[in-house]
XYZ file of C-alpha atoms in Angstrom:
651
model
C 206.714 126.242 160.529
C 206.569 126.590 156.834
C 202.758 126.745 157.582
C 203.308 129.563 160.205
C 205.368 131.468 157.795
C 202.782 131.371 155.348
C 200.088 132.370 157.221
C 202.065 135.699 158.977
C 202.842 136.901 155.455
C 201.183 140.255 154.213
C 198.444 140.448 151.786
C 200.224 139.779 148.629
C 201.015 136.226 150.030
C 197.130 135.275 150.731
C 196.352 133.668 147.210
C 198.726 130.942 148.375
C 196.503 129.692 150.951
C 194.217 127.351 148.898
C 197.496 125.679 148.082
C 198.528 125.468 151.461
C 195.028 124.224 152.752
C 195.518 121.283 149.987
C 198.870 120.202 151.429
C 197.559 120.427 155.194
C 197.028 117.474 157.074
C 193.297 116.378 157.906
C 193.453 118.106 161.613
C 194.427 121.465 159.610
C 191.747 121.173 157.442
C 189.652 120.622 160.630
C 191.266 124.165 162.043
C 190.400 126.063 158.856
C 186.781 124.687 158.143
C 184.873 126.329 161.302
C 185.161 130.270 160.424
C 182.273 129.789 157.381
C 180.211 127.640 159.694
C 180.921 129.863 162.448
C 179.702 132.837 160.182
C 176.783 131.044 158.959
C 175.483 130.286 162.662
C 175.824 134.175 163.365
C 173.684 134.851 160.431
C 171.142 132.318 161.531
C 171.019 133.812 164.933
C 170.708 137.254 163.737
C 167.716 136.133 161.260
C 166.156 134.210 164.283
C 166.654 137.636 166.488
C 165.098 139.799 163.753
C 162.009 137.248 163.625
C 161.782 137.311 167.201
C 161.823 141.114 167.461
C 159.433 141.522 164.538
C 156.722 138.861 166.608
C 157.246 141.089 169.453
C 156.739 144.409 167.423
C 153.364 142.681 166.146
C 151.982 141.472 169.281
C 152.838 145.090 171.094
C 151.211 147.107 168.241
C 148.437 144.971 167.966
C 147.832 145.718 171.934
C 148.104 149.417 171.192
C 145.286 149.095 168.554
C 143.083 147.011 170.606
C 143.252 149.688 173.435
C 142.186 152.227 170.785
C 139.415 150.444 169.599
C 138.184 149.593 173.145
C 138.157 153.512 173.459
C 136.359 153.696 169.981
C 133.360 151.000 171.132
C 133.270 153.192 174.437
C 132.641 156.315 172.175
C 129.840 154.325 170.176
C 127.937 153.467 173.053
C 128.529 156.975 174.889
C 128.070 159.148 171.814
C 125.463 157.246 169.591
C 125.194 158.919 166.193
C 121.538 159.918 165.889
C 121.813 163.438 164.426
C 123.836 166.272 163.119
C 125.046 167.387 166.483
C 125.856 163.795 167.738
C 127.642 162.965 164.632
C 129.562 166.315 165.145
C 130.637 165.577 168.692
C 131.696 161.614 167.481
C 133.681 162.991 164.744
C 135.445 165.479 167.119
C 136.038 163.150 169.903
C 137.002 160.305 167.414
C 139.913 162.923 166.409
C 141.287 163.190 169.856
C 141.394 159.578 170.040
C 142.748 158.928 166.660
C 145.459 161.271 166.762
C 146.556 160.122 170.162
C 146.976 156.875 168.790
C 148.229 157.960 165.137
C 151.172 160.220 167.088
C 152.197 157.050 168.918
C 152.307 155.128 165.718
C 154.468 157.559 163.783
C 156.837 157.212 166.890
C 156.794 153.618 166.927
C 157.552 153.728 162.942
C 161.136 155.252 163.368
C 162.413 155.035 167.177
C 160.795 152.208 169.112
C 162.999 149.589 170.457
C 161.850 146.507 172.419
C 163.702 147.405 175.639
C 162.421 147.878 179.319
C 161.692 151.515 178.706
C 159.672 151.304 176.018
C 157.423 148.806 177.623
C 156.785 151.001 180.594
C 155.857 153.711 177.790
C 153.435 151.241 176.397
C 151.878 150.525 179.728
C 151.222 154.356 180.138
C 149.890 154.508 176.696
C 147.372 151.987 177.519
C 146.085 153.642 180.563
C 145.767 156.872 178.604
C 143.241 154.995 176.401
C 141.523 153.532 179.391
C 141.225 156.938 180.463
C 139.460 158.289 177.369
C 136.705 155.291 177.492
C 135.847 156.930 180.974
C 135.224 160.349 179.644
C 133.460 159.390 176.322
C 129.827 159.478 178.038
C 127.571 162.132 177.345
C 130.272 164.394 175.458
C 128.788 167.023 173.418
C 131.241 169.625 171.268
C 128.435 172.128 170.892
C 127.469 172.317 174.892
C 127.564 176.030 175.610
C 128.240 177.219 172.199
C 124.721 176.490 170.553
C 121.753 177.318 172.416
C 120.259 174.530 174.038
C 116.767 174.183 175.715
C 117.049 170.398 176.455
C 117.445 171.195 180.003
C 114.198 173.370 180.475
C 112.150 170.862 178.218
C 113.235 167.990 180.448
C 112.311 170.223 183.542
C 108.968 170.459 182.269
C 108.298 167.323 181.016
C 109.283 166.041 184.395
C 107.024 168.205 185.884
C 104.298 166.314 183.766
C 105.502 163.107 184.814
C 105.152 163.657 188.312
C 108.669 163.893 189.545
C 109.090 165.432 192.960
C 110.750 168.592 192.990
C 113.692 167.505 194.842
C 114.549 164.645 192.696
C 114.187 166.475 189.357
C 116.641 169.152 190.589
C 119.038 166.353 191.573
C 118.804 164.469 188.319
C 119.246 167.913 186.660
C 122.347 168.864 188.218
C 123.966 165.652 187.456
C 122.982 166.000 184.074
C 125.009 169.527 183.856
C 127.870 167.901 185.767
C 128.483 165.106 183.184
C 129.489 167.090 179.932
C 131.787 169.323 182.303
C 133.334 166.358 184.170
C 134.013 164.544 180.477
C 135.326 167.525 178.991
C 137.674 168.272 181.833
C 138.590 164.682 181.953
C 139.488 164.586 178.024
C 141.441 167.547 178.545
C 143.873 166.135 181.005
C 144.204 162.797 179.275
C 145.302 164.235 176.316
C 147.868 166.750 178.007
C 149.239 163.357 180.078
C 149.419 161.738 176.198
C 151.483 164.465 174.942
C 153.776 164.728 177.909
C 154.219 160.841 177.610
C 155.168 161.482 173.816
C 157.488 164.271 174.715
C 159.034 161.784 176.987
C 159.570 159.255 174.392
C 160.996 161.637 171.909
C 163.637 162.764 174.236
C 164.545 159.441 175.175
C 165.222 158.871 171.528
C 167.129 162.091 171.030
C 169.946 160.862 173.101
C 171.202 158.267 170.352
C 171.326 160.802 167.802
C 174.704 163.264 167.713
C 174.121 164.827 164.264
C 173.019 168.575 164.860
C 170.500 168.215 161.728
C 169.029 165.107 163.468
C 168.708 166.908 166.371
C 166.825 169.715 165.050
C 164.189 167.309 163.507
C 163.604 166.312 167.230
C 163.420 169.637 168.405
C 160.665 170.210 165.997
C 158.613 167.606 167.504
C 159.419 168.224 171.045
C 158.545 172.029 170.826
C 155.086 171.411 169.405
C 154.431 168.679 172.029
C 155.120 171.432 174.576
C 152.590 173.668 173.124
C 150.113 171.174 172.779
C 150.394 170.105 176.363
C 150.105 173.370 177.448
C 147.304 174.097 175.272
C 145.280 170.967 176.869
C 146.339 171.803 180.253
C 145.143 175.481 180.010
C 141.658 173.899 178.583
C 141.403 172.026 181.637
C 141.596 175.347 183.972
C 139.597 177.216 180.850
C 136.475 175.074 181.916
C 135.344 175.736 185.342
C 134.197 172.692 187.401
C 130.912 174.475 188.182
C 128.310 174.546 185.103
C 126.971 177.877 186.125
C 130.290 179.395 185.632
C 131.105 178.310 182.015
C 130.532 180.796 179.539
C 130.387 180.721 175.472
C 133.867 181.998 175.481
C 135.152 179.438 177.500
C 133.624 176.844 175.592
C 134.964 178.315 171.986
C 138.504 178.676 173.572
C 138.216 174.876 174.660
C 137.680 173.800 170.966
C 140.537 176.120 169.573
C 142.669 174.865 172.326
C 142.044 170.943 171.573
C 142.170 171.313 167.880
C 144.928 173.833 166.856
C 147.668 171.763 168.588
C 146.689 168.552 166.319
C 147.590 170.642 162.908
C 150.539 171.872 164.809
C 151.630 168.431 165.303
C 150.598 167.412 162.077
C 152.911 170.108 159.977
C 155.763 169.187 162.668
C 155.742 165.713 161.109
C 156.283 167.105 157.479
C 158.673 169.562 158.884
C 160.734 166.756 160.469
C 160.687 164.461 157.679
C 161.992 167.420 155.536
C 165.048 168.073 157.902
C 165.780 164.497 158.097
C 165.315 163.544 154.300
C 169.406 162.722 153.583
C 170.479 159.407 153.239
C 172.464 159.674 156.446
C 169.449 159.963 158.526
C 167.641 156.994 157.187
C 166.930 155.526 160.736
C 164.725 158.503 160.887
C 162.624 157.749 158.046
C 159.035 156.566 158.497
C 158.814 152.736 158.069
C 156.575 151.964 155.207
C 155.774 148.397 156.372
C 154.743 149.684 160.105
C 152.492 152.860 158.717
C 150.466 150.563 156.518
C 150.101 147.369 158.690
C 148.971 149.829 161.780
C 146.474 151.384 159.113
C 144.910 148.228 158.091
C 144.820 146.597 161.334
C 142.986 149.621 162.935
C 140.790 149.722 159.800
C 139.680 145.826 160.443
C 139.361 146.615 164.300
C 137.044 149.361 163.634
C 135.372 147.410 160.740
C 134.584 144.554 163.499
C 133.307 146.952 166.041
C 130.911 148.353 163.426
C 129.646 144.786 162.427
C 128.953 144.318 166.023
C 126.592 147.242 166.025
C 124.903 146.117 162.793
C 124.556 142.443 164.092
C 122.618 143.846 167.087
C 119.701 144.581 165.091
C 119.572 141.203 163.500
C 117.640 139.043 166.034
C 115.140 142.174 166.126
C 114.651 141.664 162.301
C 113.898 138.114 162.798
C 111.652 138.717 166.030
C 109.770 141.657 164.001
C 106.053 140.824 162.990
C 106.849 141.772 159.503
C 109.634 139.361 159.172
C 109.820 137.988 155.788
C 111.978 137.810 152.280
C 112.567 141.556 152.403
C 114.097 141.366 155.629
C 116.304 138.448 154.513
C 117.394 140.611 151.988
C 118.280 143.523 154.306
C 120.493 140.831 156.054
C 122.050 139.655 153.028
C 122.334 143.274 151.956
C 124.263 144.336 155.067
C 126.701 141.425 154.903
C 127.521 142.118 151.434
C 128.442 145.476 152.171
C 130.478 144.481 154.851
C 132.191 141.960 152.907
C 132.726 144.556 150.044
C 134.173 147.302 152.187
C 136.885 144.692 153.470
C 138.033 143.122 150.284
C 138.062 146.533 148.462
C 140.456 148.034 151.109
C 142.916 145.149 150.139
C 142.297 144.696 146.489
C 145.722 145.325 144.863
C 146.061 145.568 141.095
C 149.285 144.920 139.886
C 150.968 148.034 138.746
C 154.343 148.757 136.777
C 156.899 146.802 138.200
C 160.201 148.355 139.286
C 163.525 147.254 138.014
C 165.854 145.457 140.368
C 168.197 148.302 140.277
C 165.306 150.727 141.095
C 164.661 148.715 143.937
C 168.084 148.394 145.300
C 168.617 151.979 144.820
C 165.059 152.567 146.951
C 166.099 150.117 149.666
C 169.396 151.353 150.253
C 168.480 155.014 149.933
C 170.869 155.799 146.777
C 167.881 157.677 145.184
C 167.264 160.407 147.156
C 164.811 162.137 145.618
C 162.587 159.039 145.233
C 163.259 158.431 148.978
C 162.381 162.066 150.110
C 159.037 161.783 147.968
C 158.307 158.176 149.549
C 158.771 159.619 153.189
C 156.231 162.357 152.692
C 153.688 160.091 150.848
C 153.748 157.841 153.533
C 153.039 160.612 156.043
C 150.409 161.941 153.601
C 148.791 158.325 153.085
C 148.716 157.616 156.839
C 147.084 160.853 157.951
C 144.497 160.930 155.076
C 143.250 157.480 156.594
C 141.449 159.490 159.350
C 139.167 160.571 156.625
C 138.690 157.115 155.539
C 137.848 155.972 158.936
C 135.448 158.638 159.391
C 133.618 157.697 156.060
C 133.760 153.720 157.304
C 132.478 154.882 161.024
C 129.458 156.940 159.629
C 128.430 154.399 156.796
C 128.528 151.652 159.253
C 126.497 153.654 161.759
C 124.054 154.413 159.253
C 123.734 150.730 158.474
C 123.100 149.899 161.769
C 120.434 152.955 161.766
C 118.765 151.842 158.883
C 118.172 148.247 160.009
C 116.687 149.606 163.215
C 114.323 151.782 161.408
C 113.282 149.306 159.276
C 111.792 148.102 162.475
C 110.809 151.177 163.777
C 108.682 151.585 160.698
C 107.071 148.551 161.024
C 105.885 149.132 164.348
C 104.887 152.773 163.326
C 102.566 151.087 160.262
C 101.182 148.656 162.687
C 99.968 151.553 165.285
C 99.077 153.870 162.371
C 96.906 151.264 160.313
C 95.151 150.339 164.072
C 94.484 153.990 164.614
C 93.429 154.870 161.132
C 90.638 152.043 161.016
C 89.320 153.142 164.539
C 89.209 156.868 163.561
C 87.269 156.177 160.675
C 84.860 154.270 162.346
C 84.426 156.625 165.368
C 84.056 159.568 163.088
C 81.535 157.879 160.601
C 79.147 156.839 163.725
C 79.783 160.430 165.699
C 81.477 158.547 168.472
C 77.955 156.616 169.333
C 78.236 153.237 167.813
C 80.819 150.926 169.630
C 84.128 149.452 167.722
C 83.831 145.675 166.797
C 86.961 143.446 166.447
C 85.439 142.253 163.036
C 86.246 145.688 161.333
C 90.152 145.114 161.458
C 91.863 143.140 158.937
C 93.244 139.839 160.136
C 96.807 140.713 158.923
C 96.342 143.797 161.297
C 95.067 141.584 164.127
C 97.880 139.301 163.731
C 100.697 142.257 164.145
C 99.086 143.703 167.090
C 99.158 140.109 168.529
C 103.098 140.025 167.848
C 103.452 142.989 169.596
C 101.543 141.895 172.654
C 97.972 143.460 172.089
C 94.971 141.576 171.921
C 92.662 143.502 169.415
C 89.465 142.785 171.993
C 91.317 144.600 174.776
C 92.078 147.364 172.587
C 88.244 147.679 171.610
C 86.848 147.183 174.797
C 88.962 149.971 176.022
C 87.785 152.518 173.527
C 84.361 150.950 174.013
C 84.594 152.008 177.841
C 85.009 155.858 176.722
C 82.058 155.655 174.476
C 79.627 154.350 177.178
C 80.529 156.431 179.783
C 81.997 159.598 177.990
C 79.226 161.886 179.204
C 80.185 161.132 183.025
C 83.687 162.123 182.295
C 82.757 165.661 181.251
C 85.847 164.911 178.419
C 84.745 166.021 174.919
C 86.082 163.167 172.531
C 87.127 160.455 175.247
C 86.944 157.441 173.052
C 89.186 159.367 170.452
C 91.848 160.526 173.024
C 91.935 156.866 174.654
C 92.776 155.774 171.247
C 95.750 158.133 170.923
C 96.622 156.654 174.252
C 96.255 153.335 172.900
C 97.992 154.092 169.599
C 101.286 155.704 171.284
C 101.267 152.686 173.531
C 101.595 150.128 170.940
C 104.184 152.109 169.006
C 106.019 152.317 172.188
C 105.568 148.688 172.993
C 106.969 147.678 169.687
C 110.127 150.292 170.344
C 111.006 148.534 173.524
C 110.750 145.116 172.079
C 113.299 146.101 169.101
C 115.773 148.158 171.485
C 114.706 151.365 169.475
C 113.420 153.343 172.594
C 116.155 155.429 174.554
C 116.493 154.161 178.232
C 118.644 157.260 179.415
C 116.760 159.585 181.552
C 117.812 162.679 179.727
C 116.307 161.424 176.540
C 113.673 163.659 175.177
C 111.850 161.047 173.246
C 111.534 159.000 176.278
C 110.254 161.786 178.513
C 107.967 163.029 175.569
C 106.153 159.485 175.410
C 105.933 159.285 179.468
C 104.903 162.890 179.835
C 102.082 162.089 176.994
C 100.766 158.946 178.703
C 100.885 160.251 182.320
C 98.712 163.406 181.195
C 95.157 163.695 181.927
C 92.883 162.583 179.155
C 91.322 166.189 178.705
C 95.065 167.442 177.793
C 95.585 164.559 175.354
C 95.217 165.566 171.562
C 96.539 164.671 168.130
C 98.731 167.438 167.345
C 100.952 166.467 170.393
C 100.515 162.709 169.435
C 101.790 163.676 165.714
C 104.763 165.543 167.175
C 105.955 162.801 168.971
C 105.684 160.068 166.406
C 107.557 162.487 164.041
C 110.296 162.842 166.868
C 110.319 158.632 166.794
C 110.878 158.682 163.370
C 113.350 161.365 162.790
C 115.498 160.469 165.804
C 115.814 156.860 164.522
C 116.216 157.662 160.667
C 118.249 160.692 160.563
C 121.671 158.855 159.593
C 119.673 158.158 156.419
C 120.423 161.759 155.305
C 123.958 161.216 155.544
C 124.348 157.334 154.524
C 124.615 157.990 150.616
C 127.261 160.849 151.066
C 129.338 158.676 153.765
C 129.150 155.667 151.353
C 130.308 157.666 148.568
C 133.074 159.177 150.353
C 134.274 155.774 151.169
C 135.144 154.843 147.534
C 136.328 158.457 146.880
C 139.055 158.253 149.672
C 139.954 154.721 148.533
C 140.819 156.208 145.325
C 142.738 158.872 146.752
C 144.749 156.701 149.316
C 145.313 154.067 146.371
C 146.640 156.648 144.094
C 148.979 157.710 146.978
C 150.018 154.221 147.831
C 150.747 153.592 144.233
C 152.610 156.735 142.872
C 155.801 154.428 141.974
C 154.058 151.845 139.765
C 151.049 153.755 138.292
C 149.794 152.143 134.822
C 146.502 151.865 133.110
C 145.262 149.371 135.270
C 145.640 151.061 138.406
C 144.168 154.211 136.549
C 141.168 151.752 135.599
C 140.859 150.876 139.405
C 140.946 154.446 140.615
C 138.332 155.866 137.953
C 136.080 153.084 138.778
C 136.303 154.006 142.415
C 135.995 157.724 141.691
C 132.794 157.191 139.343
C 130.920 155.287 141.638
C 131.834 157.517 144.738
C 130.592 160.437 142.776
C 126.964 158.583 141.965
C 126.395 157.822 145.681
C 127.453 161.333 146.727
C 124.578 162.656 143.808
C 122.264 160.058 145.122
C 121.971 162.713 148.289
C 119.621 164.518 145.965
C 116.972 162.161 147.550
C 117.756 164.124 150.826
C 116.438 167.399 149.272
C 113.852 168.904 151.658
C 114.170 165.963 154.087
C 114.235 167.976 157.280
C 110.604 168.909 156.232
C 109.180 165.345 156.775
C 106.086 165.082 158.902
C 103.434 162.821 159.411
C 99.960 163.799 158.208
C 96.871 163.687 159.997
C 95.924 160.559 158.690
C 98.867 158.950 159.943
C 101.115 158.666 156.826
C 104.739 159.701 155.884
C 104.814 162.864 153.990
C 108.382 164.282 153.263
C 111.719 163.490 151.244
C 111.806 160.180 149.265
C 114.850 159.265 151.644
C 112.227 158.884 154.677
C 110.157 156.465 152.658
C 112.812 154.242 151.417
C 114.403 154.295 154.861
C 111.118 153.187 156.438
C 110.887 150.236 153.913
C 114.527 149.464 154.121
C 115.510 150.376 150.664
C 118.519 152.127 151.376
C 120.969 149.493 151.741
C 120.485 147.055 148.800
C 121.714 149.860 146.338
C 124.642 150.271 148.012
C 125.315 146.806 148.314
C 124.428 146.775 144.329
C 127.351 149.394 143.922
C 130.060 147.795 146.059
C 129.406 144.413 144.298
C 129.855 146.154 141.243
C 132.724 147.649 141.912
C 134.347 144.380 143.444
C 133.722 142.539 140.678
C 135.202 145.463 138.429
C 138.348 145.353 140.219
C 138.730 141.513 140.013
C 138.818 141.840 136.511
C 141.482 144.326 136.554
C 143.686 142.032 139.073
C 143.476 139.184 136.386
C 144.366 141.312 133.524
C 147.152 143.195 135.409
C 148.569 139.855 136.602
C 148.572 138.417 133.338
C 150.517 141.722 131.756
C 152.949 141.084 134.572
C 153.385 137.707 133.726
C 153.767 138.257 129.884
C 156.247 141.203 130.825
C 158.290 138.869 132.786
């Protein structure tokens, strides 16, 4: 009874409880002991639940990243970067894909729960990326805006190749329809993605009662309604009939596609401003999710780029010119890839925050610091788009440089054979037959590796010398030499997978038309023009490789400054200065591209023009960039060591 009275007293009598416990029986001790144990069990269960939710979050986020990257891989295949127009088309389409992913990540970083409705949303999001993958083939952002004579050129070439008129017309109609279908499909996919995100924000809105919080939601939902209307309107702006699509329609399409992205970007910063007070902390962007997703998609895109690069490795090994220089190219490419990966994750220790500063930041007590951090996370995440574009163009340039090394070897083999043969024909006035002994052993070996026997080539040309008068064709042996030379070049391109297989490829149709021409129509000027097309179509990425490579380092410096604002010190400044300096040096190397557009092949079958083309044809583009990245990585490792020692000494 005494025990009961003590337990029922007011708060002033509570200090007597410990004495009561000591006077109680063993049974009473057992009765009072469970509460702390139960509380501890609840904490353990809560921690386990949080870990489980985090594992689910990582799995679902990774699934979203993989879906986006699958679309990215389809984009690489459907829109290969080979010239300025294809580069612009690739970046424009990647912007739509990336924004669809990024806008979903920014929602997940604030409002995503692990309930059934968000699982349904995830399924629809995966369908959106699958739809993107279906519409990436043949996309051209300049279609209908820039005057394009490809259709007429293909029509003329196919006539020379002997295509039946009905077949040629049907193929031309299909090729004209594909870009229109892609544009309309992309427009509806983007419209559906905006509608899905709008539904998610409406779902999250029901959990917030504060009017100021709702105003931030209204910003998002209002801009998403505008975006949906723009993409939906662009679908009807582009007619399903290619003949009815005007230049104005195509320009309107571009405006309707990209204006909503900038509008939604501004909406995120405005919504962050409206919800920057501590009571709206649940609406702040989760830094951990933002940084994790940025790193995850970087790794996946880097892996997709590596896949493209390694495709050319086995062609290097099988190339007749394979040797120590080719091994150096493979080593340089691997070193560049490793450095790009490690530089992104190299973290120099900055000025450590005090325990009080950390507590205020984590609990939202330092309102100004939290507001700045919220905007900084947004800026970091959105600027990642520019960094990813630089990485993609750099990786595409690496793949193209490796491929062009193979193309350059094949061209040199064909050109060497043609120079030797033409010199003998001119010297003997097309009278004396050729002999296999006039060709160097190294050339004979390379021709054999390509699949050509020197005796067969010589006999083919000599046949023109023997019966040339009967053919009523002037310089018949020389014309046969041009056909054989292009045949050697084409075979080399096919062996190294450098010849486009698409039926709408101008280069492939030019080669076919040349090989199918009457002997009297074969001429050297046409051969030189086709050879120049082979060179430029494979090596054009060299023109922007150093620019993209320098932009990678510059953007790394910018992102590093943004993410380390709270802990800037001398070591971080030194790291960013190193990246900016070497990035600027790489950008200055674009001076090698001066007059690169004027590259040409001379009448004696030699490259002439900008130095960048000669470097590209001999695989001397990648080693300098590998050296720059290695130097920067070594420099940052030293800074990491020094900064860690400084932090340890301060502790």
